[in-house]
Amino acid sequence: AFNPQDLDKLPAQRAMWRESPEDVKEAEEWGRELRRLLRWVRGAMDRRLTPRERAAIERCYFEGRSFREAGGAMGKNASTVHRAVR
């Protein structure tokens, strides 16, 4: 039978929640790359989209709102937000 106290006897290298120094370094590098990509995306949005299109995309994709929620925040209906995102 499984005894939860047996988990304390496992060496740290076998623990499921353990992150190696390499794992931490890789995650930090990915975080830096993700921030760089996000800056590029926002810059491209600023250059190529109208303010309405940019606001709709930011609310739907960056804030995770539905078209209806984004429309409420923008004072527009859901179909207007959907067209702006498309």
PDB file of N, CA and C in Angstrom:
ATOM      1  N   ALA A   1       0.840  -1.182   0.000  1.00  0.00           N
ATOM      2  CA  ALA A   1       0.000   0.000   0.000  1.00  0.00           C
ATOM      3  C   ALA A   1       0.886   1.248   0.000  1.00  0.00           C
ATOM      4  N   PHE A   2       0.348   2.312  -0.565  1.00  0.00           N
ATOM      5  CA  PHE A   2       1.083   3.565  -0.670  1.00  0.00           C
ATOM      6  C   PHE A   2       1.022   4.310   0.655  1.00  0.00           C
ATOM      7  N   ASN A   3       2.178   4.761   1.113  1.00  0.00           N
ATOM      8  CA  ASN A   3       2.266   5.548   2.329  1.00  0.00           C
ATOM      9  C   ASN A   3       2.855   6.910   1.947  1.00  0.00           C
ATOM     10  N   PRO A   4       2.093   7.991   2.114  1.00  0.00           N
ATOM     11  CA  PRO A   4       2.598   9.310   1.721  1.00  0.00           C
ATOM     12  C   PRO A   4       3.918   9.684   2.381  1.00  0.00           C
ATOM     13  N   GLN A   5       4.195   9.156   3.543  1.00  0.00           N
ATOM     14  CA  GLN A   5       5.453   9.479   4.214  1.00  0.00           C
ATOM     15  C   GLN A   5       6.650   8.898   3.475  1.00  0.00           C
ATOM     16  N   ASP A   6       6.409   7.905   2.616  1.00  0.00           N
ATOM     17  CA  ASP A   6       7.498   7.342   1.830  1.00  0.00           C
ATOM     18  C   ASP A   6       8.062   8.357   0.835  1.00  0.00           C
ATOM     19  N   LEU A   7       7.272   9.354   0.485  1.00  0.00           N
ATOM     20  CA  LEU A   7       7.759  10.394  -0.427  1.00  0.00           C
ATOM     21  C   LEU A   7       8.936  11.151   0.173  1.00  0.00           C
ATOM     22  N   ASP A   8       8.942  11.297   1.480  1.00  0.00           N
ATOM     23  CA  ASP A   8      10.052  11.992   2.143  1.00  0.00           C
ATOM     24  C   ASP A   8      11.363  11.230   2.010  1.00  0.00           C
ATOM     25  N   LYS A   9      11.282   9.954   1.730  1.00  0.00           N
ATOM     26  CA  LYS A   9      12.491   9.119   1.620  1.00  0.00           C
ATOM     27  C   LYS A   9      13.112   9.171   0.225  1.00  0.00           C
ATOM     28  N   LEU A  10      12.384   9.723  -0.744  1.00  0.00           N
ATOM     29  CA  LEU A  10      12.918   9.799  -2.101  1.00  0.00           C
ATOM     30  C   LEU A  10      14.041  10.828  -2.168  1.00  0.00           C
ATOM     31  N   PRO A  11      15.089  10.559  -2.937  1.00  0.00           N
ATOM     32  CA  PRO A  11      16.129  11.570  -3.128  1.00  0.00           C
ATOM     33  C   PRO A  11      15.560  12.742  -3.928  1.00  0.00           C
ATOM     34  N   ALA A  12      16.085  13.918  -3.702  1.00  0.00           N
ATOM     35  CA  ALA A  12      15.572  15.132  -4.346  1.00  0.00           C
ATOM     36  C   ALA A  12      15.589  15.014  -5.870  1.00  0.00           C
ATOM     37  N   GLN A  13      16.551  14.288  -6.425  1.00  0.00           N
ATOM     38  CA  GLN A  13      16.658  14.153  -7.873  1.00  0.00           C
ATOM     39  C   GLN A  13      15.466  13.403  -8.472  1.00  0.00           C
ATOM     40  N   ARG A  14      14.744  12.650  -7.675  1.00  0.00           N
ATOM     41  CA  ARG A  14      13.610  11.882  -8.194  1.00  0.00           C
ATOM     42  C   ARG A  14      12.269  12.541  -7.898  1.00  0.00           C
ATOM     43  N   ALA A  15      12.285  13.649  -7.217  1.00  0.00           N
ATOM     44  CA  ALA A  15      11.038  14.316  -6.864  1.00  0.00           C
ATOM     45  C   ALA A  15      10.407  14.914  -8.124  1.00  0.00           C
ATOM     46  N   MET A  16       9.085  14.773  -8.244  1.00  0.00           N
ATOM     47  CA  MET A  16       8.383  15.260  -9.433  1.00  0.00           C
ATOM     48  C   MET A  16       8.454  16.776  -9.556  1.00  0.00           C
ATOM     49  N   TRP A  17       8.507  17.460  -8.465  1.00  0.00           N
ATOM     50  CA  TRP A  17       8.429  18.911  -8.464  1.00  0.00           C
ATOM     51  C   TRP A  17       9.790  19.581  -8.525  1.00  0.00           C
ATOM     52  N   ARG A  18      10.830  18.798  -8.604  1.00  0.00           N
ATOM     53  CA  ARG A  18      12.178  19.337  -8.599  1.00  0.00           C
ATOM     54  C   ARG A  18      12.520  19.948  -9.955  1.00  0.00           C
ATOM     55  N   GLU A  19      13.139  21.100  -9.919  1.00  0.00           N
ATOM     56  CA  GLU A  19      13.657  21.730 -11.126  1.00  0.00           C
ATOM     57  C   GLU A  19      15.174  21.758 -11.037  1.00  0.00           C
ATOM     58  N   SER A  20      15.793  21.249 -12.059  1.00  0.00           N
ATOM     59  CA  SER A  20      17.250  21.272 -12.084  1.00  0.00           C
ATOM     60  C   SER A  20      17.708  22.693 -12.431  1.00  0.00           C
ATOM     61  N   PRO A  21      18.967  23.001 -12.161  1.00  0.00           N
ATOM     62  CA  PRO A  21      19.487  24.320 -12.568  1.00  0.00           C
ATOM     63  C   PRO A  21      19.333  24.547 -14.077  1.00  0.00           C
ATOM     64  N   GLU A  22      19.458  23.480 -14.863  1.00  0.00           N
ATOM     65  CA  GLU A  22      19.278  23.600 -16.311  1.00  0.00           C
ATOM     66  C   GLU A  22      17.831  23.948 -16.651  1.00  0.00           C
ATOM     67  N   ASP A  23      16.876  23.328 -15.924  1.00  0.00           N
ATOM     68  CA  ASP A  23      15.458  23.636 -16.145  1.00  0.00           C
ATOM     69  C   ASP A  23      15.172  25.108 -15.846  1.00  0.00           C
ATOM     70  N   VAL A  24      15.733  25.597 -14.761  1.00  0.00           N
ATOM     71  CA  VAL A  24      15.518  26.995 -14.369  1.00  0.00           C
ATOM     72  C   VAL A  24      16.118  27.926 -15.414  1.00  0.00           C
ATOM     73  N   LYS A  25      17.335  27.628 -15.865  1.00  0.00           N
ATOM     74  CA  LYS A  25      17.993  28.461 -16.871  1.00  0.00           C
ATOM     75  C   LYS A  25      17.191  28.471 -18.172  1.00  0.00           C
ATOM     76  N   GLU A  26      16.707  27.308 -18.589  1.00  0.00           N
ATOM     77  CA  GLU A  26      15.907  27.218 -19.817  1.00  0.00           C
ATOM     78  C   GLU A  26      14.619  28.032 -19.697  1.00  0.00           C
ATOM     79  N   ALA A  27      13.963  27.959 -18.546  1.00  0.00           N
ATOM     80  CA  ALA A  27      12.728  28.723 -18.327  1.00  0.00           C
ATOM     81  C   ALA A  27      13.004  30.223 -18.352  1.00  0.00           C
ATOM     82  N   GLU A  28      14.112  30.644 -17.760  1.00  0.00           N
ATOM     83  CA  GLU A  28      14.473  32.063 -17.776  1.00  0.00           C
ATOM     84  C   GLU A  28      14.752  32.541 -19.199  1.00  0.00           C
ATOM     85  N   GLU A  29      15.450  31.724 -19.984  1.00  0.00           N
ATOM     86  CA  GLU A  29      15.735  32.081 -21.374  1.00  0.00           C
ATOM     87  C   GLU A  29      14.447  32.178 -22.178  1.00  0.00           C
ATOM     88  N   TRP A  30      13.527  31.238 -21.965  1.00  0.00           N
ATOM     89  CA  TRP A  30      12.249  31.267 -22.671  1.00  0.00           C
ATOM     90  C   TRP A  30      11.459  32.518 -22.268  1.00  0.00           C
ATOM     91  N   GLY A  31      11.505  32.891 -21.009  1.00  0.00           N
ATOM     92  CA  GLY A  31      10.820  34.100 -20.551  1.00  0.00           C
ATOM     93  C   GLY A  31      11.356  35.339 -21.235  1.00  0.00           C
ATOM     94  N   ARG A  32      12.671  35.425 -21.385  1.00  0.00           N
ATOM     95  CA  ARG A  32      13.277  36.564 -22.086  1.00  0.00           C
ATOM     96  C   ARG A  32      12.855  36.587 -23.556  1.00  0.00           C
ATOM     97  N   GLU A  33      12.863  35.424 -24.191  1.00  0.00           N
ATOM     98  CA  GLU A  33      12.461  35.337 -25.598  1.00  0.00           C
ATOM     99  C   GLU A  33      10.987  35.713 -25.758  1.00  0.00           C
ATOM    100  N   LEU A  34      10.152  35.262 -24.853  1.00  0.00           N
ATOM    101  CA  LEU A  34       8.736  35.578 -24.908  1.00  0.00           C
ATOM    102  C   LEU A  34       8.495  37.083 -24.757  1.00  0.00           C
ATOM    103  N   ARG A  35       9.210  37.718 -23.841  1.00  0.00           N
ATOM    104  CA  ARG A  35       9.084  39.173 -23.675  1.00  0.00           C
ATOM    105  C   ARG A  35       9.536  39.906 -24.939  1.00  0.00           C
ATOM    106  N   ARG A  36      10.613  39.431 -25.571  1.00  0.00           N
ATOM    107  CA  ARG A  36      11.108  40.039 -26.809  1.00  0.00           C
ATOM    108  C   ARG A  36      10.057  39.916 -27.913  1.00  0.00           C
ATOM    109  N   LEU A  37       9.475  38.735 -28.041  1.00  0.00           N
ATOM    110  CA  LEU A  37       8.452  38.518 -29.067  1.00  0.00           C
ATOM    111  C   LEU A  37       7.219  39.377 -28.815  1.00  0.00           C
ATOM    112  N   LEU A  38       6.826  39.495 -27.563  1.00  0.00           N
ATOM    113  CA  LEU A  38       5.654  40.302 -27.234  1.00  0.00           C
ATOM    114  C   LEU A  38       5.894  41.774 -27.558  1.00  0.00           C
ATOM    115  N   ARG A  39       7.103  42.280 -27.291  1.00  0.00           N
ATOM    116  CA  ARG A  39       7.431  43.660 -27.668  1.00  0.00           C
ATOM    117  C   ARG A  39       7.322  43.843 -29.181  1.00  0.00           C
ATOM    118  N   TRP A  40       7.816  42.858 -29.946  1.00  0.00           N
ATOM    119  CA  TRP A  40       7.748  42.927 -31.399  1.00  0.00           C
ATOM    120  C   TRP A  40       6.290  42.933 -31.862  1.00  0.00           C
ATOM    121  N   VAL A  41       5.464  42.058 -31.295  1.00  0.00           N
ATOM    122  CA  VAL A  41       4.050  41.986 -31.680  1.00  0.00           C
ATOM    123  C   VAL A  41       3.353  43.301 -31.381  1.00  0.00           C
ATOM    124  N   ARG A  42       3.564  43.835 -30.205  1.00  0.00           N
ATOM    125  CA  ARG A  42       2.915  45.107 -29.850  1.00  0.00           C
ATOM    126  C   ARG A  42       3.385  46.240 -30.773  1.00  0.00           C
ATOM    127  N   GLY A  43       4.645  46.259 -31.126  1.00  0.00           N
ATOM    128  CA  GLY A  43       5.146  47.277 -32.046  1.00  0.00           C
ATOM    129  C   GLY A  43       4.503  47.148 -33.421  1.00  0.00           C
ATOM    130  N   ALA A  44       4.393  45.919 -33.912  1.00  0.00           N
ATOM    131  CA  ALA A  44       3.749  45.686 -35.211  1.00  0.00           C
ATOM    132  C   ALA A  44       2.276  46.091 -35.151  1.00  0.00           C
ATOM    133  N   MET A  45       1.620  45.801 -34.020  1.00  0.00           N
ATOM    134  CA  MET A  45       0.220  46.196 -33.867  1.00  0.00           C
ATOM    135  C   MET A  45       0.097  47.717 -33.904  1.00  0.00           C
ATOM    136  N   ASP A  46       0.994  48.413 -33.238  1.00  0.00           N
ATOM    137  CA  ASP A  46       0.956  49.883 -33.214  1.00  0.00           C
ATOM    138  C   ASP A  46       1.125  50.464 -34.618  1.00  0.00           C
ATOM    139  N   ARG A  47       1.983  49.836 -35.417  1.00  0.00           N
ATOM    140  CA  ARG A  47       2.266  50.355 -36.757  1.00  0.00           C
ATOM    141  C   ARG A  47       1.167  50.020 -37.769  1.00  0.00           C
ATOM    142  N   ARG A  48       0.506  48.875 -37.622  1.00  0.00           N
ATOM    143  CA  ARG A  48      -0.349  48.377 -38.703  1.00  0.00           C
ATOM    144  C   ARG A  48      -1.843  48.361 -38.417  1.00  0.00           C
ATOM    145  N   LEU A  49      -2.246  48.496 -37.175  1.00  0.00           N
ATOM    146  CA  LEU A  49      -3.664  48.372 -36.849  1.00  0.00           C
ATOM    147  C   LEU A  49      -4.264  49.713 -36.458  1.00  0.00           C
ATOM    148  N   THR A  50      -5.562  49.812 -36.662  1.00  0.00           N
ATOM    149  CA  THR A  50      -6.275  50.990 -36.175  1.00  0.00           C
ATOM    150  C   THR A  50      -6.398  50.873 -34.657  1.00  0.00           C
ATOM    151  N   PRO A  51      -6.660  51.982 -33.987  1.00  0.00           N
ATOM    152  CA  PRO A  51      -6.840  51.900 -32.528  1.00  0.00           C
ATOM    153  C   PRO A  51      -7.955  50.922 -32.122  1.00  0.00           C
ATOM    154  N   ARG A  52      -9.050  50.859 -32.892  1.00  0.00           N
ATOM    155  CA  ARG A  52     -10.149  49.940 -32.571  1.00  0.00           C
ATOM    156  C   ARG A  52      -9.699  48.482 -32.719  1.00  0.00           C
ATOM    157  N   GLU A  53      -8.982  48.184 -33.793  1.00  0.00           N
ATOM    158  CA  GLU A  53      -8.494  46.822 -34.004  1.00  0.00           C
ATOM    159  C   GLU A  53      -7.523  46.424 -32.892  1.00  0.00           C
ATOM    160  N   ARG A  54      -6.624  47.329 -32.557  1.00  0.00           N
ATOM    161  CA  ARG A  54      -5.628  47.058 -31.512  1.00  0.00           C
ATOM    162  C   ARG A  54      -6.308  46.815 -30.165  1.00  0.00           C
ATOM    163  N   ALA A  55      -7.285  47.656 -29.820  1.00  0.00           N
ATOM    164  CA  ALA A  55      -7.989  47.497 -28.546  1.00  0.00           C
ATOM    165  C   ALA A  55      -8.734  46.164 -28.496  1.00  0.00           C
ATOM    166  N   ALA A  56      -9.363  45.780 -29.607  1.00  0.00           N
ATOM    167  CA  ALA A  56     -10.106  44.519 -29.644  1.00  0.00           C
ATOM    168  C   ALA A  56      -9.165  43.334 -29.456  1.00  0.00           C
ATOM    169  N   ILE A  57      -8.040  43.350 -30.142  1.00  0.00           N
ATOM    170  CA  ILE A  57      -7.080  42.248 -30.027  1.00  0.00           C
ATOM    171  C   ILE A  57      -6.483  42.185 -28.633  1.00  0.00           C
ATOM    172  N   GLU A  58      -6.135  43.336 -28.066  1.00  0.00           N
ATOM    173  CA  GLU A  58      -5.568  43.347 -26.714  1.00  0.00           C
ATOM    174  C   GLU A  58      -6.547  42.755 -25.706  1.00  0.00           C
ATOM    175  N   ARG A  59      -7.820  43.135 -25.811  1.00  0.00           N
ATOM    176  CA  ARG A  59      -8.800  42.640 -24.839  1.00  0.00           C
ATOM    177  C   ARG A  59      -9.092  41.151 -25.037  1.00  0.00           C
ATOM    178  N   CYS A  60      -9.179  40.716 -26.284  1.00  0.00           N
ATOM    179  CA  CYS A  60      -9.524  39.313 -26.533  1.00  0.00           C
ATOM    180  C   CYS A  60      -8.343  38.367 -26.308  1.00  0.00           C
ATOM    181  N   TYR A  61      -7.167  38.761 -26.762  1.00  0.00           N
ATOM    182  CA  TYR A  61      -6.030  37.838 -26.691  1.00  0.00           C
ATOM    183  C   TYR A  61      -5.109  38.078 -25.508  1.00  0.00           C
ATOM    184  N   PHE A  62      -4.822  39.322 -25.199  1.00  0.00           N
ATOM    185  CA  PHE A  62      -3.908  39.588 -24.090  1.00  0.00           C
ATOM    186  C   PHE A  62      -4.616  39.542 -22.748  1.00  0.00           C
ATOM    187  N   GLU A  63      -5.889  39.948 -22.711  1.00  0.00           N
ATOM    188  CA  GLU A  63      -6.641  39.933 -21.453  1.00  0.00           C
ATOM    189  C   GLU A  63      -7.520  38.699 -21.332  1.00  0.00           C
ATOM    190  N   GLY A  64      -7.672  37.937 -22.411  1.00  0.00           N
ATOM    191  CA  GLY A  64      -8.450  36.692 -22.366  1.00  0.00           C
ATOM    192  C   GLY A  64      -9.954  36.893 -22.278  1.00  0.00           C
ATOM    193  N   ARG A  65     -10.458  38.022 -22.756  1.00  0.00           N
ATOM    194  CA  ARG A  65     -11.898  38.281 -22.704  1.00  0.00           C
ATOM    195  C   ARG A  65     -12.598  37.684 -23.929  1.00  0.00           C
ATOM    196  N   SER A  66     -13.872  37.388 -23.776  1.00  0.00           N
ATOM    197  CA  SER A  66     -14.677  36.954 -24.916  1.00  0.00           C
ATOM    198  C   SER A  66     -14.994  38.176 -25.766  1.00  0.00           C
ATOM    199  N   PHE A  67     -15.526  37.947 -26.967  1.00  0.00           N
ATOM    200  CA  PHE A  67     -15.914  39.074 -27.818  1.00  0.00           C
ATOM    201  C   PHE A  67     -16.972  39.919 -27.112  1.00  0.00           C
ATOM    202  N   ARG A  68     -17.896  39.279 -26.437  1.00  0.00           N
ATOM    203  CA  ARG A  68     -18.959  40.004 -25.729  1.00  0.00           C
ATOM    204  C   ARG A  68     -18.366  40.850 -24.595  1.00  0.00           C
ATOM    205  N   GLU A  69     -17.444  40.257 -23.806  1.00  0.00           N
ATOM    206  CA  GLU A  69     -16.819  40.998 -22.701  1.00  0.00           C
ATOM    207  C   GLU A  69     -15.988  42.169 -23.231  1.00  0.00           C
ATOM    208  N   ALA A  70     -15.232  41.912 -24.294  1.00  0.00           N
ATOM    209  CA  ALA A  70     -14.415  42.974 -24.880  1.00  0.00           C
ATOM    210  C   ALA A  70     -15.304  44.086 -25.418  1.00  0.00           C
ATOM    211  N   GLY A  71     -16.409  43.699 -26.056  1.00  0.00           N
ATOM    212  CA  GLY A  71     -17.343  44.697 -26.567  1.00  0.00           C
ATOM    213  C   GLY A  71     -17.915  45.560 -25.462  1.00  0.00           C
ATOM    214  N   GLY A  72     -18.261  44.930 -24.340  1.00  0.00           N
ATOM    215  CA  GLY A  72     -18.774  45.698 -23.204  1.00  0.00           C
ATOM    216  C   GLY A  72     -17.755  46.699 -22.701  1.00  0.00           C
ATOM    217  N   ALA A  73     -16.495  46.298 -22.649  1.00  0.00           N
ATOM    218  CA  ALA A  73     -15.434  47.190 -22.178  1.00  0.00           C
ATOM    219  C   ALA A  73     -15.182  48.332 -23.164  1.00  0.00           C
ATOM    220  N   MET A  74     -15.437  48.057 -24.452  1.00  0.00           N
ATOM    221  CA  MET A  74     -15.167  49.057 -25.486  1.00  0.00           C
ATOM    222  C   MET A  74     -16.409  49.862 -25.857  1.00  0.00           C
ATOM    223  N   GLY A  75     -17.556  49.487 -25.315  1.00  0.00           N
ATOM    224  CA  GLY A  75     -18.788  50.170 -25.686  1.00  0.00           C
ATOM    225  C   GLY A  75     -19.274  49.764 -27.070  1.00  0.00           C
ATOM    226  N   LYS A  76     -18.931  48.563 -27.498  1.00  0.00           N
ATOM    227  CA  LYS A  76     -19.310  48.040 -28.817  1.00  0.00           C
ATOM    228  C   LYS A  76     -20.025  46.706 -28.614  1.00  0.00           C
ATOM    229  N   ASN A  77     -20.657  46.200 -29.675  1.00  0.00           N
ATOM    230  CA  ASN A  77     -21.260  44.873 -29.538  1.00  0.00           C
ATOM    231  C   ASN A  77     -20.261  43.805 -29.952  1.00  0.00           C
ATOM    232  N   ALA A  78     -20.566  42.560 -29.649  1.00  0.00           N
ATOM    233  CA  ALA A  78     -19.635  41.445 -29.871  1.00  0.00           C
ATOM    234  C   ALA A  78     -19.277  41.289 -31.337  1.00  0.00           C
ATOM    235  N   SER A  79     -20.240  41.501 -32.244  1.00  0.00           N
ATOM    236  CA  SER A  79     -19.938  41.321 -33.673  1.00  0.00           C
ATOM    237  C   SER A  79     -18.947  42.388 -34.164  1.00  0.00           C
ATOM    238  N   THR A  80     -19.025  43.594 -33.634  1.00  0.00           N
ATOM    239  CA  THR A  80     -18.076  44.646 -34.008  1.00  0.00           C
ATOM    240  C   THR A  80     -16.665  44.269 -33.566  1.00  0.00           C
ATOM    241  N   VAL A  81     -16.559  43.733 -32.360  1.00  0.00           N
ATOM    242  CA  VAL A  81     -15.244  43.297 -31.861  1.00  0.00           C
ATOM    243  C   VAL A  81     -14.725  42.146 -32.707  1.00  0.00           C
ATOM    244  N   HIS A  82     -15.601  41.203 -33.041  1.00  0.00           N
ATOM    245  CA  HIS A  82     -15.187  40.061 -33.859  1.00  0.00           C
ATOM    246  C   HIS A  82     -14.653  40.527 -35.205  1.00  0.00           C
ATOM    247  N   ARG A  83     -15.330  41.457 -35.857  1.00  0.00           N
ATOM    248  CA  ARG A  83     -14.858  41.993 -37.141  1.00  0.00           C
ATOM    249  C   ARG A  83     -13.510  42.708 -36.979  1.00  0.00           C
ATOM    250  N   ALA A  84     -13.354  43.429 -35.894  1.00  0.00           N
ATOM    251  CA  ALA A  84     -12.086  44.142 -35.670  1.00  0.00           C
ATOM    252  C   ALA A  84     -10.935  43.160 -35.466  1.00  0.00           C
ATOM    253  N   VAL A  85     -11.190  42.071 -34.785  1.00  0.00           N
ATOM    254  CA  VAL A  85     -10.151  41.068 -34.559  1.00  0.00           C
ATOM    255  C   VAL A  85      -9.815  40.343 -35.862  1.00  0.00           C
ATOM    256  N   ARG A  86     -10.827  40.039 -36.649  1.00  0.00           N
ATOM    257  CA  ARG A  86     -10.594  39.366 -37.933  1.00  0.00           C
ATOM    258  C   ARG A  86      -9.758  40.235 -38.844  1.00  0.00           C
TER     259      ARG A  86
END
